[in-house]
Structure formats: C-alpha cells, structure tokens
Amino acid sequence: MSGQLELVHRHGDHIAVSVAGSGVELLRYVYRPEAPWEAPKPYIHPLRTLSDRVVTDYRPTTTAGTRACS
C-alpha cells in the first residue's frame, strides 16, 4: 500500500479508515445502535479491499441477528 491512511471519528457514531487522497473507505467501525430497540453492539461494515470491493454483508441472511463483522 503506497498511500497514507486517514482516520475520521464521528463521536457517538463511527470511526472510518480511508486511504488518503483516493476516496476509498477501507472500513467503518460503527458503535451506535441502528434503532432504539437494538442493543448497541459494535460492528465493522463496510470492509473493503484496496480496489474498493466490499467483502462484508450488512445483515447476512445465514445467521439471524448477526451484522457485518461483529
């Protein structure tokens, strides 16, 4: 990887890691609940390769209650 990483923290919401200057967000670590009835379980989504390919699913259909990389 030749570019530098950029870290953005949106307090109370998420932390994002991007390749500076490319616009490619490598991952987003979300630590707030999506809805008031959900438990505040942190997860990583999207998780991308350097070529901008998403390798995680937000809510996989194979396991109920699972979200991304948690």
GROMACS .gro file of N, CA and C in nm:
model
  210
    1MET      N    1   0.085  -0.117   0.000
    1MET     CA    2   0.000   0.000   0.000
    1MET      C    3   0.089   0.123   0.000
    2SER      N    4   0.069   0.212  -0.094
    2SER     CA    5   0.156   0.327  -0.107
    2SER      C    6   0.100   0.453  -0.042
    3GLY      N    7  -0.032   0.461  -0.022
    3GLY     CA    8  -0.093   0.580   0.036
    3GLY      C    9  -0.095   0.578   0.187
    4GLN      N   10  -0.114   0.695   0.243
    4GLN     CA   11  -0.127   0.704   0.388
    4GLN      C   12  -0.273   0.684   0.426
    5LEU      N   13  -0.294   0.640   0.549
    5LEU     CA   14  -0.429   0.618   0.598
    5LEU      C   15  -0.482   0.743   0.666
    6GLU      N   16  -0.612   0.762   0.654
    6GLU     CA   17  -0.680   0.875   0.717
    6GLU      C   18  -0.784   0.819   0.813
    7LEU      N   19  -0.789   0.871   0.933
    7LEU     CA   20  -0.882   0.825   1.036
    7LEU      C   21  -0.978   0.937   1.068
    8VAL      N   22  -1.108   0.909   1.059
    8VAL     CA   23  -1.211   1.008   1.091
    8VAL      C   24  -1.300   0.949   1.200
    9HIS      N   25  -1.317   1.024   1.310
    9HIS     CA   26  -1.401   0.978   1.421
    9HIS      C   27  -1.522   1.071   1.432
   10ARG      N   28  -1.639   1.017   1.406
   10ARG     CA   29  -1.765   1.090   1.426
   10ARG      C   30  -1.814   1.048   1.564
   11HIS      N   31  -1.785   1.131   1.663
   11HIS     CA   32  -1.811   1.097   1.803
   11HIS      C   33  -1.957   1.055   1.823
   12GLY      N   34  -1.976   0.942   1.889
   12GLY     CA   35  -2.108   0.889   1.917
   12GLY      C   36  -2.167   0.808   1.802
   13ASP      N   37  -2.092   0.791   1.694
   13ASP     CA   38  -2.146   0.722   1.578
   13ASP      C   39  -2.051   0.616   1.522
   14HIS      N   40  -1.938   0.658   1.463
   14HIS     CA   41  -1.848   0.563   1.398
   14HIS      C   42  -1.706   0.617   1.385
   15ILE      N   43  -1.616   0.524   1.348
   15ILE     CA   44  -1.477   0.557   1.314
   15ILE      C   45  -1.455   0.500   1.175
   16ALA      N   46  -1.401   0.583   1.084
   16ALA     CA   47  -1.377   0.539   0.947
   16ALA      C   48  -1.228   0.547   0.916
   17VAL      N   49  -1.179   0.446   0.843
   17VAL     CA   50  -1.039   0.442   0.798
   17VAL      C   51  -1.040   0.443   0.646
   18SER      N   52  -0.972   0.542   0.587
   18SER     CA   53  -0.968   0.558   0.442
   18SER      C   54  -0.825   0.572   0.395
   19VAL      N   55  -0.805   0.548   0.265
   19VAL     CA   56  -0.676   0.576   0.203
   19VAL      C   57  -0.680   0.723   0.163
   20ALA      N   58  -0.590   0.802   0.220
   20ALA     CA   59  -0.589   0.946   0.197
   20ALA      C   60  -0.573   0.977   0.048
   21GLY      N   61  -0.658   1.067   0.000
   21GLY     CA   62  -0.649   1.112  -0.137
   21GLY      C   63  -0.717   1.024  -0.240
   22SER      N   64  -0.754   0.901  -0.204
   22SER     CA   65  -0.815   0.811  -0.302
   22SER      C   66  -0.968   0.807  -0.292
   23GLY      N   67  -1.020   0.842  -0.176
   23GLY     CA   68  -1.164   0.833  -0.155
   23GLY      C   69  -1.212   0.694  -0.120
   24VAL      N   70  -1.122   0.596  -0.107
   24VAL     CA   71  -1.161   0.459  -0.073
   24VAL      C   72  -1.165   0.445   0.079
   25GLU      N   73  -1.285   0.423   0.132
   25GLU     CA   74  -1.301   0.396   0.275
   25GLU      C   75  -1.280   0.247   0.296
   26LEU      N   76  -1.173   0.211   0.367
   26LEU     CA   77  -1.140   0.070   0.388
   26LEU      C   78  -1.234   0.002   0.486
   27LEU      N   79  -1.267   0.072   0.593
   27LEU     CA   80  -1.360   0.015   0.690
   27LEU      C   81  -1.427   0.124   0.769
   28ARG      N   82  -1.543   0.088   0.822
   28ARG     CA   83  -1.618   0.176   0.912
   28ARG      C   84  -1.655   0.094   1.034
   29TYR      N   85  -1.611   0.139   1.151
   29TYR     CA   86  -1.641   0.074   1.279
   29TYR      C   87  -1.755   0.152   1.342
   30VAL      N   88  -1.874   0.093   1.344
   30VAL     CA   89  -1.994   0.159   1.395
   30VAL      C   90  -2.020   0.109   1.536
   31TYR      N   91  -2.037   0.203   1.629
   31TYR     CA   92  -2.061   0.161   1.768
   31TYR      C   93  -2.189   0.219   1.827
   32ARG      N   94  -2.276   0.270   1.746
   32ARG     CA   95  -2.406   0.318   1.794
   32ARG      C   96  -2.515   0.221   1.747
   33PRO      N   97  -2.625   0.209   1.822
   33PRO     CA   98  -2.733   0.121   1.777
   33PRO      C   99  -2.804   0.181   1.655
   34GLU      N  100  -2.849   0.095   1.564
   34GLU     CA  101  -2.920   0.141   1.444
   34GLU      C  102  -3.059   0.193   1.480
   35ALA      N  103  -3.123   0.129   1.575
   35ALA     CA  104  -3.259   0.167   1.616
   35ALA      C  105  -3.266   0.162   1.769
   36PRO      N  106  -3.361   0.235   1.829
   36PRO     CA  107  -3.370   0.238   1.975
   36PRO      C  108  -3.391   0.100   2.039
   37TRP      N  109  -3.452   0.007   1.968
   37TRP     CA  110  -3.480  -0.125   2.024
   37TRP      C  111  -3.363  -0.222   2.011
   38GLU      N  112  -3.257  -0.184   1.937
   38GLU     CA  113  -3.141  -0.271   1.921
   38GLU      C  114  -3.036  -0.249   2.029
   39ALA      N  115  -2.968  -0.355   2.065
   39ALA     CA  116  -2.857  -0.344   2.159
   39ALA      C  117  -2.741  -0.275   2.088
   40PRO      N  118  -2.665  -0.193   2.158
   40PRO     CA  119  -2.554  -0.120   2.096
   40PRO      C  120  -2.432  -0.210   2.075
   41LYS      N  121  -2.443  -0.306   1.984
   41LYS     CA  122  -2.333  -0.398   1.956
   41LYS      C  123  -2.249  -0.342   1.841
   42PRO      N  124  -2.122  -0.314   1.863
   42PRO     CA  125  -2.039  -0.257   1.757
   42PRO      C  126  -2.012  -0.358   1.645
   43TYR      N  127  -1.991  -0.304   1.523
   43TYR     CA  128  -1.964  -0.389   1.408
   43TYR      C  129  -1.880  -0.312   1.306
   44ILE      N  130  -1.818  -0.385   1.214
   44ILE     CA  131  -1.742  -0.326   1.104
   44ILE      C  132  -1.816  -0.354   0.974
   45HIS      N  133  -1.859  -0.248   0.907
   45HIS     CA  134  -1.919  -0.259   0.774
   45HIS      C  135  -1.927  -0.120   0.715
   46PRO      N  136  -1.888  -0.100   0.595
   46PRO     CA  137  -1.830  -0.196   0.504
   46PRO      C  138  -1.681  -0.218   0.530
   47LEU      N  139  -1.634  -0.334   0.492
   47LEU     CA  140  -1.491  -0.365   0.491
   47LEU      C  141  -1.456  -0.385   0.345
   48ARG      N  142  -1.361  -0.304   0.295
   48ARG     CA  143  -1.327  -0.306   0.153
   48ARG      C  144  -1.181  -0.341   0.129
   49THR      N  145  -1.155  -0.392   0.009
   49THR     CA  146  -1.018  -0.413  -0.037
   49THR      C  147  -0.966  -0.280  -0.090
   50LEU      N  148  -0.837  -0.274  -0.121
   50LEU     CA  149  -0.779  -0.152  -0.177
   50LEU      C  150  -0.837  -0.118  -0.314
   51SER      N  151  -0.892  -0.218  -0.383
   51SER     CA  152  -0.955  -0.192  -0.513
   51SER      C  153  -1.103  -0.157  -0.498
   52ASP      N  154  -1.148  -0.126  -0.377
   52ASP     CA  155  -1.283  -0.078  -0.346
   52ASP      C  156  -1.390  -0.187  -0.354
   53ARG      N  157  -1.353  -0.313  -0.340
   53ARG     CA  158  -1.450  -0.423  -0.340
   53ARG      C  159  -1.497  -0.449  -0.196
   54VAL      N  160  -1.627  -0.445  -0.173
   54VAL     CA  161  -1.684  -0.470  -0.040
   54VAL      C  162  -1.682  -0.620  -0.012
   55VAL      N  163  -1.628  -0.659   0.104
   55VAL     CA  164  -1.615  -0.801   0.138
   55VAL      C  165  -1.698  -0.841   0.261
   56THR      N  166  -1.784  -0.752   0.308
   56THR     CA  167  -1.875  -0.786   0.418
   56THR      C  168  -2.019  -0.761   0.374
   57ASP      N  169  -2.113  -0.828   0.441
   57ASP     CA  170  -2.256  -0.803   0.421
   57ASP      C  171  -2.307  -0.733   0.546
   58TYR      N  172  -2.400  -0.639   0.527
   58TYR     CA  173  -2.452  -0.565   0.642
   58TYR      C  174  -2.530  -0.657   0.736
   59ARG      N  175  -2.626  -0.726   0.683
   59ARG     CA  176  -2.704  -0.822   0.762
   59ARG      C  177  -2.709  -0.954   0.686
   60PRO      N  178  -2.613  -1.044   0.712
   60PRO     CA  179  -2.612  -1.172   0.641
   60PRO      C  180  -2.742  -1.250   0.664
   61THR      N  181  -2.789  -1.316   0.562
   61THR     CA  182  -2.915  -1.392   0.573
   61THR      C  183  -2.894  -1.528   0.637
   62THR      N  184  -2.770  -1.573   0.650
   62THR     CA  185  -2.744  -1.706   0.704
   62THR      C  186  -2.756  -1.715   0.855
   63THR      N  187  -2.735  -1.606   0.925
   63THR     CA  188  -2.740  -1.607   1.070
   63THR      C  189  -2.827  -1.492   1.120
   64ALA      N  190  -2.938  -1.521   1.181
   64ALA     CA  191  -3.027  -1.417   1.233
   64ALA      C  192  -2.958  -1.340   1.345
   65GLY      N  193  -2.972  -1.210   1.343
   65GLY     CA  194  -2.917  -1.127   1.450
   65GLY      C  195  -2.770  -1.093   1.431
   66THR      N  196  -2.708  -1.137   1.323
   66THR     CA  197  -2.567  -1.107   1.300
   66THR      C  198  -2.557  -0.989   1.205
   67ARG      N  199  -2.461  -0.902   1.234
   67ARG     CA  200  -2.441  -0.786   1.149
   67ARG      C  201  -2.294  -0.774   1.115
   68ALA      N  202  -2.261  -0.773   0.988
   68ALA     CA  203  -2.125  -0.749   0.939
   68ALA      C  204  -2.021  -0.828   1.019
   69CYS      N  205  -1.910  -0.764   1.053
   69CYS     CA  206  -1.807  -0.825   1.137
   69CYS      C  207  -1.827  -0.774   1.278
   70SER      N  208  -1.887  -0.853   1.363
   70SER     CA  209  -1.910  -0.806   1.500
   70SER      C  210  -1.848  -0.900   1.600
   0.00000   0.00000   0.00000
